[in-house]
Coordinates of C-alpha atoms and ligand atoms in Angstrom, one line a residue:
M768 CA 23.1 -1.5 -13.1
D769 CA 20.9 1.5 -13.9
V770 CA 17.4 0.0 -13.8
S771 CA 15.7 -3.0 -12.4
V772 CA 12.2 -3.7 -13.8
I773 CA 10.2 -5.7 -11.4
I774 CA 7.2 -7.6 -12.9
P775 CA 4.8 -9.6 -10.8
V776 CA 3.3 -12.5 -12.8
Y777 CA 0.2 -14.4 -12.1
N778 CA -1.1 -16.5 -15.0
E779 CA 0.0 -14.3 -17.8
E780 CA 1.5 -16.8 -20.2
E781 CA 0.4 -15.1 -23.4
S782 CA 1.6 -11.7 -22.3
L783 CA 5.2 -12.5 -21.2
G784 CA 6.7 -13.0 -24.7
P785 CA 5.4 -9.8 -26.2
L786 CA 6.2 -7.9 -23.0
V787 CA 9.9 -8.8 -23.0
E788 CA 10.2 -8.1 -26.7
W789 CA 8.6 -4.7 -26.2
I790 CA 10.9 -3.8 -23.3
E791 CA 13.9 -4.9 -25.3
A792 CA 12.8 -2.8 -28.3
E793 CA 12.4 0.2 -26.0
L794 CA 15.6 -0.1 -24.0
D795 CA 18.2 -1.9 -26.1
D796 CA 19.6 1.0 -28.2
K797 CA 19.4 3.4 -25.3
S798 CA 22.4 3.9 -23.0
I799 CA 21.1 2.4 -19.8
S800 CA 21.9 -1.0 -18.4
Y801 CA 18.9 -2.9 -17.0
E802 CA 17.7 -6.2 -15.7
L803 CA 14.2 -7.7 -15.7
V804 CA 13.1 -9.3 -12.4
F805 CA 10.1 -11.6 -12.8
I806 CA 8.2 -12.9 -9.8
D807 CA 5.9 -15.7 -10.7
D808 CA 3.3 -15.5 -8.0
G809 CA 2.3 -19.2 -8.1
S810 CA 0.9 -19.3 -11.6
T811 CA -1.0 -22.4 -12.6
D812 CA -0.6 -21.9 -16.3
S813 CA 2.6 -22.2 -18.3
S814 CA 4.0 -18.7 -17.2
W815 CA 7.0 -20.3 -15.6
Q816 CA 8.0 -22.4 -18.6
V817 CA 7.6 -19.2 -20.7
L818 CA 9.9 -17.3 -18.4
K819 CA 12.5 -20.1 -18.4
K820 CA 12.5 -20.1 -22.2
L821 CA 12.7 -16.3 -22.3
S822 CA 15.7 -16.2 -20.0
E823 CA 17.5 -18.8 -22.0
E824 CA 16.8 -17.3 -25.4
N825 CA 17.5 -13.7 -24.6
D826 CA 20.7 -11.8 -24.1
I827 CA 19.3 -9.4 -21.7
E828 CA 19.6 -10.1 -18.0
I829 CA 16.4 -11.8 -16.8
K830 CA 16.0 -13.0 -13.2
A831 CA 12.9 -15.0 -12.3
T832 CA 11.6 -16.4 -9.1
K833 CA 8.6 -18.7 -8.7
F834 CA 6.6 -18.9 -5.5
R835 CA 5.3 -22.3 -4.6
R836 CA 1.8 -20.8 -4.2
N837 CA -0.1 -17.6 -4.9
Y838 CA 0.8 -15.0 -2.2
G839 CA -0.5 -11.9 -3.8
K840 CA 1.0 -8.9 -5.7
S841 CA 2.5 -7.3 -2.6
A842 CA 4.4 -10.4 -1.7
A843 CA 5.7 -10.7 -5.3
L844 CA 6.8 -7.1 -5.3
S845 CA 8.4 -7.4 -1.9
E846 CA 10.5 -10.4 -3.2
G847 CA 11.4 -8.5 -6.3
F848 CA 12.6 -5.5 -4.2
K849 CA 14.9 -7.8 -2.4
L850 CA 16.5 -9.1 -5.6
A851 CA 16.7 -5.9 -7.5
Q852 CA 20.2 -4.5 -8.1
G853 CA 19.5 -1.4 -10.1
N854 CA 19.8 2.2 -8.8
V855 CA 16.3 2.9 -10.0
I856 CA 13.6 0.3 -9.5
I857 CA 10.6 0.3 -11.8
T858 CA 7.5 -1.9 -11.2
M859 CA 5.1 -2.8 -13.9
D860 CA 2.3 -5.2 -14.5
A861 CA 2.9 -8.2 -16.8
D862 CA -0.4 -7.9 -18.6
L863 CA 0.8 -5.4 -21.3
Q864 CA -1.5 -2.8 -19.8
D865 CA 1.5 -0.7 -18.8
S866 CA 3.7 0.5 -21.6
P867 CA 7.5 -0.1 -21.5
E868 CA 7.8 3.2 -23.3
E869 CA 7.4 4.8 -19.9
I870 CA 10.5 3.2 -18.4
L871 CA 13.0 5.6 -19.7
P872 CA 11.1 8.8 -18.9
L873 CA 10.4 7.5 -15.4
Y874 CA 14.1 6.6 -14.9
K875 CA 15.1 10.1 -15.9
M876 CA 12.7 11.7 -13.5
I877 CA 14.2 9.7 -10.6
K878 CA 17.8 10.2 -11.7
D879 CA 17.8 13.7 -13.0
E880 CA 15.0 15.4 -11.2
G881 CA 15.7 13.9 -7.9
Y882 CA 12.3 12.3 -7.2
D883 CA 12.2 9.6 -4.5
L884 CA 9.2 8.0 -6.1
V885 CA 7.2 8.6 -9.3
S886 CA 3.8 7.1 -9.7
G887 CA 2.1 6.5 -13.0
W888 CA -1.2 8.1 -13.7
K889 CA -3.5 6.2 -16.1
K890 CA -5.3 9.4 -17.0
K891 CA -7.0 7.7 -20.0
R892 CA -7.9 4.4 -18.6
H893 CA -9.0 1.4 -20.6
D894 CA -10.8 -0.5 -18.0
P895 CA -14.5 -1.2 -17.5
I896 CA -16.5 1.5 -15.6
S897 CA -17.1 -0.8 -12.7
K898 CA -13.4 -0.3 -12.1
T899 CA -12.7 3.3 -13.0
L900 CA -15.5 4.9 -11.0
P901 CA -14.8 3.3 -7.6
S902 CA -11.2 4.0 -8.3
K903 CA -11.8 7.7 -8.6
L904 CA -13.6 7.8 -5.2
F905 CA -10.9 5.7 -3.7
N906 CA -8.1 8.0 -4.9
A907 CA -10.0 11.0 -3.6
V908 CA -10.2 9.5 -0.1
A909 CA -6.6 8.5 -0.3
R910 CA -5.5 11.9 -1.3
Y911 CA -7.4 13.5 1.5
V912 CA -6.1 11.1 4.2
S913 CA -2.5 10.9 3.1
K914 CA -2.1 14.4 1.9
I915 CA -0.1 13.1 -1.1
P916 CA -1.5 14.8 -4.3
L917 CA -1.6 11.7 -6.5
H918 CA -4.4 10.8 -8.9
D919 CA -3.8 7.1 -9.2
F920 CA -2.3 5.5 -6.1
N921 CA -2.9 2.0 -7.4
C922 CA -1.1 2.3 -10.7
G923 CA 1.1 -0.7 -11.3
L924 CA 3.7 1.4 -13.1
K925 CA 5.9 3.2 -10.6
A926 CA 9.5 4.2 -10.2
Y927 CA 11.6 4.3 -7.1
K928 CA 15.0 5.3 -5.9
K929 CA 16.7 2.2 -4.7
E930 CA 16.8 3.2 -1.0
V931 CA 13.0 3.6 -1.0
V932 CA 12.2 0.1 -1.8
K933 CA 14.9 -1.3 0.5
D934 CA 13.4 0.7 3.4
I935 CA 9.7 -0.2 2.8
N936 CA 8.1 -3.2 4.1
V937 CA 5.3 -4.3 1.8
Y938 CA 3.0 -6.9 3.3
G939 CA -0.7 -7.9 2.9
D940 CA -2.2 -5.9 0.1
M941 CA -0.1 -2.8 0.8
H942 CA 1.3 -2.5 -2.7
R943 CA -1.6 -0.1 -3.3
W944 CA -0.2 2.3 -0.8
M945 CA 3.5 2.4 -1.7
P946 CA 3.5 6.2 -1.9
V947 CA 2.0 6.4 1.6
L948 CA 4.5 3.9 3.0
A949 CA 7.3 5.8 1.3
K950 CA 6.1 9.1 2.8
W951 CA 6.0 7.6 6.3
Q952 CA 9.6 6.6 5.9
G953 CA 10.5 10.2 5.1
Y954 CA 10.6 10.1 1.3
S955 CA 8.6 13.1 0.5
K956 CA 9.6 14.0 -3.0
I957 CA 6.8 12.1 -4.7
G958 CA 6.0 12.9 -8.3
E959 CA 3.5 11.8 -10.9
K960 CA 3.7 11.1 -14.6
V961 CA 0.8 10.6 -17.0
V962 CA 1.3 7.2 -18.6
T963 CA -0.4 5.4 -21.4
H964 CA -2.6 2.5 -20.6
Q965 CA -3.9 -0.3 -22.8
A966 CA -6.9 -2.6 -22.4
R967 CA -6.0 -6.1 -21.3
K968 CA -5.3 -8.2 -24.4
Y969 CA -4.8 -11.7 -22.8
G970 CA -6.0 -13.3 -19.7
V971 CA -8.3 -11.8 -17.0
S972 CA -7.9 -9.2 -14.2
K973 CA -6.9 -10.8 -11.0
F974 CA -8.6 -8.3 -8.8
G975 CA -12.4 -8.0 -8.4
A976 CA -14.7 -5.6 -6.5
R977 CA -13.5 -7.0 -3.2
R978 CA -10.4 -4.9 -3.5
L979 CA -12.4 -1.8 -2.8
I980 CA -13.3 -2.8 0.7
S981 CA -9.9 -4.3 1.5
G982 CA -8.1 -1.4 0.0
F983 CA -10.0 1.0 2.1
L984 CA -9.4 -1.0 5.3
D985 CA -5.7 -1.0 4.4
L986 CA -5.7 2.7 4.0
L987 CA -7.3 3.0 7.5
S988 CA -4.7 0.8 9.0
I989 CA -1.9 2.7 7.3
F990 CA -3.3 5.9 8.5
F991 CA -3.7 4.6 12.0
V992 CA -0.3 3.0 12.2
G993 CA 1.4 6.0 10.8
K994 CA -0.3 8.4 13.1
F995 CA -0.5 6.5 16.4
N996 CA 2.2 3.9 15.9
K997 CA 4.3 5.1 18.8
R998 CA 1.5 6.5 21.0
P999 CA -1.6 4.4 20.7
M1000 CA -2.7 5.6 24.1
H1001 CA -3.1 9.0 22.7
F1002 CA -5.9 7.7 20.5
F1003 CA -7.5 5.1 22.7
G1004 CA -6.9 6.9 25.9
T1005 CA -8.5 10.1 24.6
L1006 CA -11.6 8.3 23.4
G1007 CA -11.7 6.2 26.6
I1008 CA -11.5 9.2 28.9
I1009 CA -14.2 11.0 27.0
S1010 CA -16.5 8.0 27.2
I1011 CA -15.8 7.3 30.8
S1012 CA -16.4 10.9 31.8
I1013 CA -19.7 11.0 30.0
G1014 CA -20.8 7.7 31.5
L1015 CA -19.7 8.8 35.0
F1016 CA -21.4 12.1 34.7
I1017 CA -24.7 10.4 33.7
L1018 CA -24.5 7.8 36.5
V1019 CA -23.7 10.4 39.1
Y1020 CA -26.5 12.6 38.0
L1021 CA -29.0 9.7 38.1
T1022 CA -27.7 8.6 41.6
I1023 CA -28.2 12.1 42.9
M1024 CA -31.7 12.2 41.4
K1025 CA -32.5 9.0 43.2
L1026 CA -30.8 9.6 46.6
V1027 CA -31.3 13.3 47.0
Y1028 CA -34.5 14.0 45.2
N1029 CA -36.1 10.6 45.7
V1030 CA -37.0 10.3 42.0
S1031 CA -38.3 6.8 41.3
G1032 CA -38.0 4.6 38.2
I1033 CA -34.4 5.6 37.4
Q1034 CA -33.7 2.0 36.3
D1035 CA -36.3 2.3 33.5
R1036 CA -34.8 5.4 31.9
P1037 CA -32.9 4.9 28.6
L1038 CA -30.3 7.3 30.0
F1039 CA -29.5 4.8 32.7
F1040 CA -28.6 2.2 30.2
F1041 CA -26.7 4.6 28.0
G1042 CA -24.7 5.7 31.0
I1043 CA -23.7 2.1 31.8
L1044 CA -22.9 1.3 28.2
I1045 CA -20.7 4.2 27.5
F1046 CA -18.9 3.8 30.8
I1047 CA -18.1 0.2 29.9
I1048 CA -17.0 1.1 26.3
G1049 CA -14.8 3.7 27.8
T1050 CA -13.0 1.3 30.1
Q1051 CA -12.5 -1.0 27.2
L1052 CA -11.0 1.7 25.0
F1053 CA -8.8 2.7 27.8
L1054 CA -7.6 -0.9 28.3
T1055 CA -7.0 -1.3 24.6
G1056 CA -4.8 1.7 24.7
F1057 CA -3.0 0.4 27.7
L1058 CA -2.3 -3.0 26.1
S1059 CA -1.1 -1.3 22.9
E1060 CA 1.3 0.7 25.0
L1061 CA 2.7 -2.4 26.6
I1062 CA 3.3 -4.0 23.2
I1063 CA 5.1 -0.9 22.0
A1064 CA 7.1 -0.6 25.1
S1065 CA 8.4 -4.1 24.8
R1066 CA 9.6 -3.7 21.2
S1067 CA 10.8 -0.1 21.5
K1068 CA 14.4 -1.2 21.6
S1069 CA 14.2 -2.9 18.3
Y1070 CA 12.5 0.0 16.6
T1071 CA 14.7 1.3 13.8
Y1072 CA 14.8 4.9 12.5
N1073 CA 15.4 5.8 9.0
I1074 CA 18.7 7.6 9.0
L1075 CA 19.6 10.0 6.3
D1076 CA 23.2 11.0 7.2
R1077 CA 25.6 10.9 10.0
I1078 CA 28.8 12.8 10.9
E1079 CA 31.2 10.8 13.0
Ligands
UDP958 N1 -0.7 -10.3 -9.8 C1 0.2 -11.1 -9.0 N2 -0.4 -11.8 -8.0 C2 -1.8 -11.8 -7.8 C3 -2.6 -11.0 -8.6 C4 -2.0 -10.3 -9.6 O1 1.4 -11.1 -9.2 O2 -2.2 -12.4 -6.9 C5 0.0 -9.5 -11.0 C6 -0.7 -9.8 -12.3 O3 -0.1 -10.9 -13.0 C7 -0.4 -8.5 -13.0 C8 -0.4 -7.4 -11.9 O4 -0.3 -8.2 -10.7 O5 0.9 -8.5 -13.6 C9 -1.7 -6.7 -11.9 O6 -2.8 -7.5 -11.9 P1 -4.1 -7.2 -12.8 O7 -3.7 -6.8 -14.2 O8 -5.0 -8.4 -12.7 O9 -4.8 -6.0 -12.1 P2 -5.6 -4.9 -12.8 O10 -4.8 -4.3 -13.9 O11 -6.9 -5.5 -13.2 O12 -5.8 -3.9 -11.7
MG959 MG1 -3.9 -5.2 -15.4

């Protein structure tokens, strides 16, 4: 099997039929073998019935899974990754915004040019400005933090080498950060392809403005986990020691003032409170680092490393 196309579906009943037709038209006369892997993410419309019908009526290989409830796009993709058999995995949205015409070029980039991951870039985007503008900002931050030069991290249309998706653990809302997750696993050949994008024809967008905040928080956690995963004490401990030192310095200074120079009214000075506050914060940071180290120590045996090759 050359390609698995993974398609998360959440209430997309009208789009599914045209989508399958379109993919078939694009791929059937070409020389690659492919399967479609639909994950119905707990749709409440007739998406599942449509999928059933499509798989019965079509000759092409269609796999479909239905979640009992809505778990989110990351969960749907993660399940799709487990089921996919192709050597190249392509993810695309079900809403007809991503074009199946891109499947073949993406496949070739992975297969012939040796990319680990190729992300689509909706250069000309057909979405309302309330979506495109924040997205620009968002991508700029992501580029800066992750050092991956992509313009459109959140593009639903992406292609992966099989190993990449089998090695990545997508949870929460982390589907937005697949390139970052891949990079942390050591897959550094990450490419980009400009893809065509359509306005949504049927149904409504499933993501609102809330995604901005949660997406940003996710980026922070990825960044943090990636950087300090194995040595949290280096982060918390450093901050803790700095805070404790400043606090200690202030308190010692005030004590000397009082005891040696007999200055009165120390307890009314803002510095006094600041000293106490920062000292306490420092000990808390330090303890947080210590606890994190304990957690890591206890699971360090089960930590798995991503192995490229071995000679035995
Ligand atoms: N989706 C999903 N589960 C969800 C939300 C969305 O499987 O909880 C799917 C949805 O059906 C679509 C894709 O994820 O195929 C992208 O969603 P949408 O088009 O609403 O996002 P947008 O294009 O607005 O960013
Ligand atoms: Mg969409």
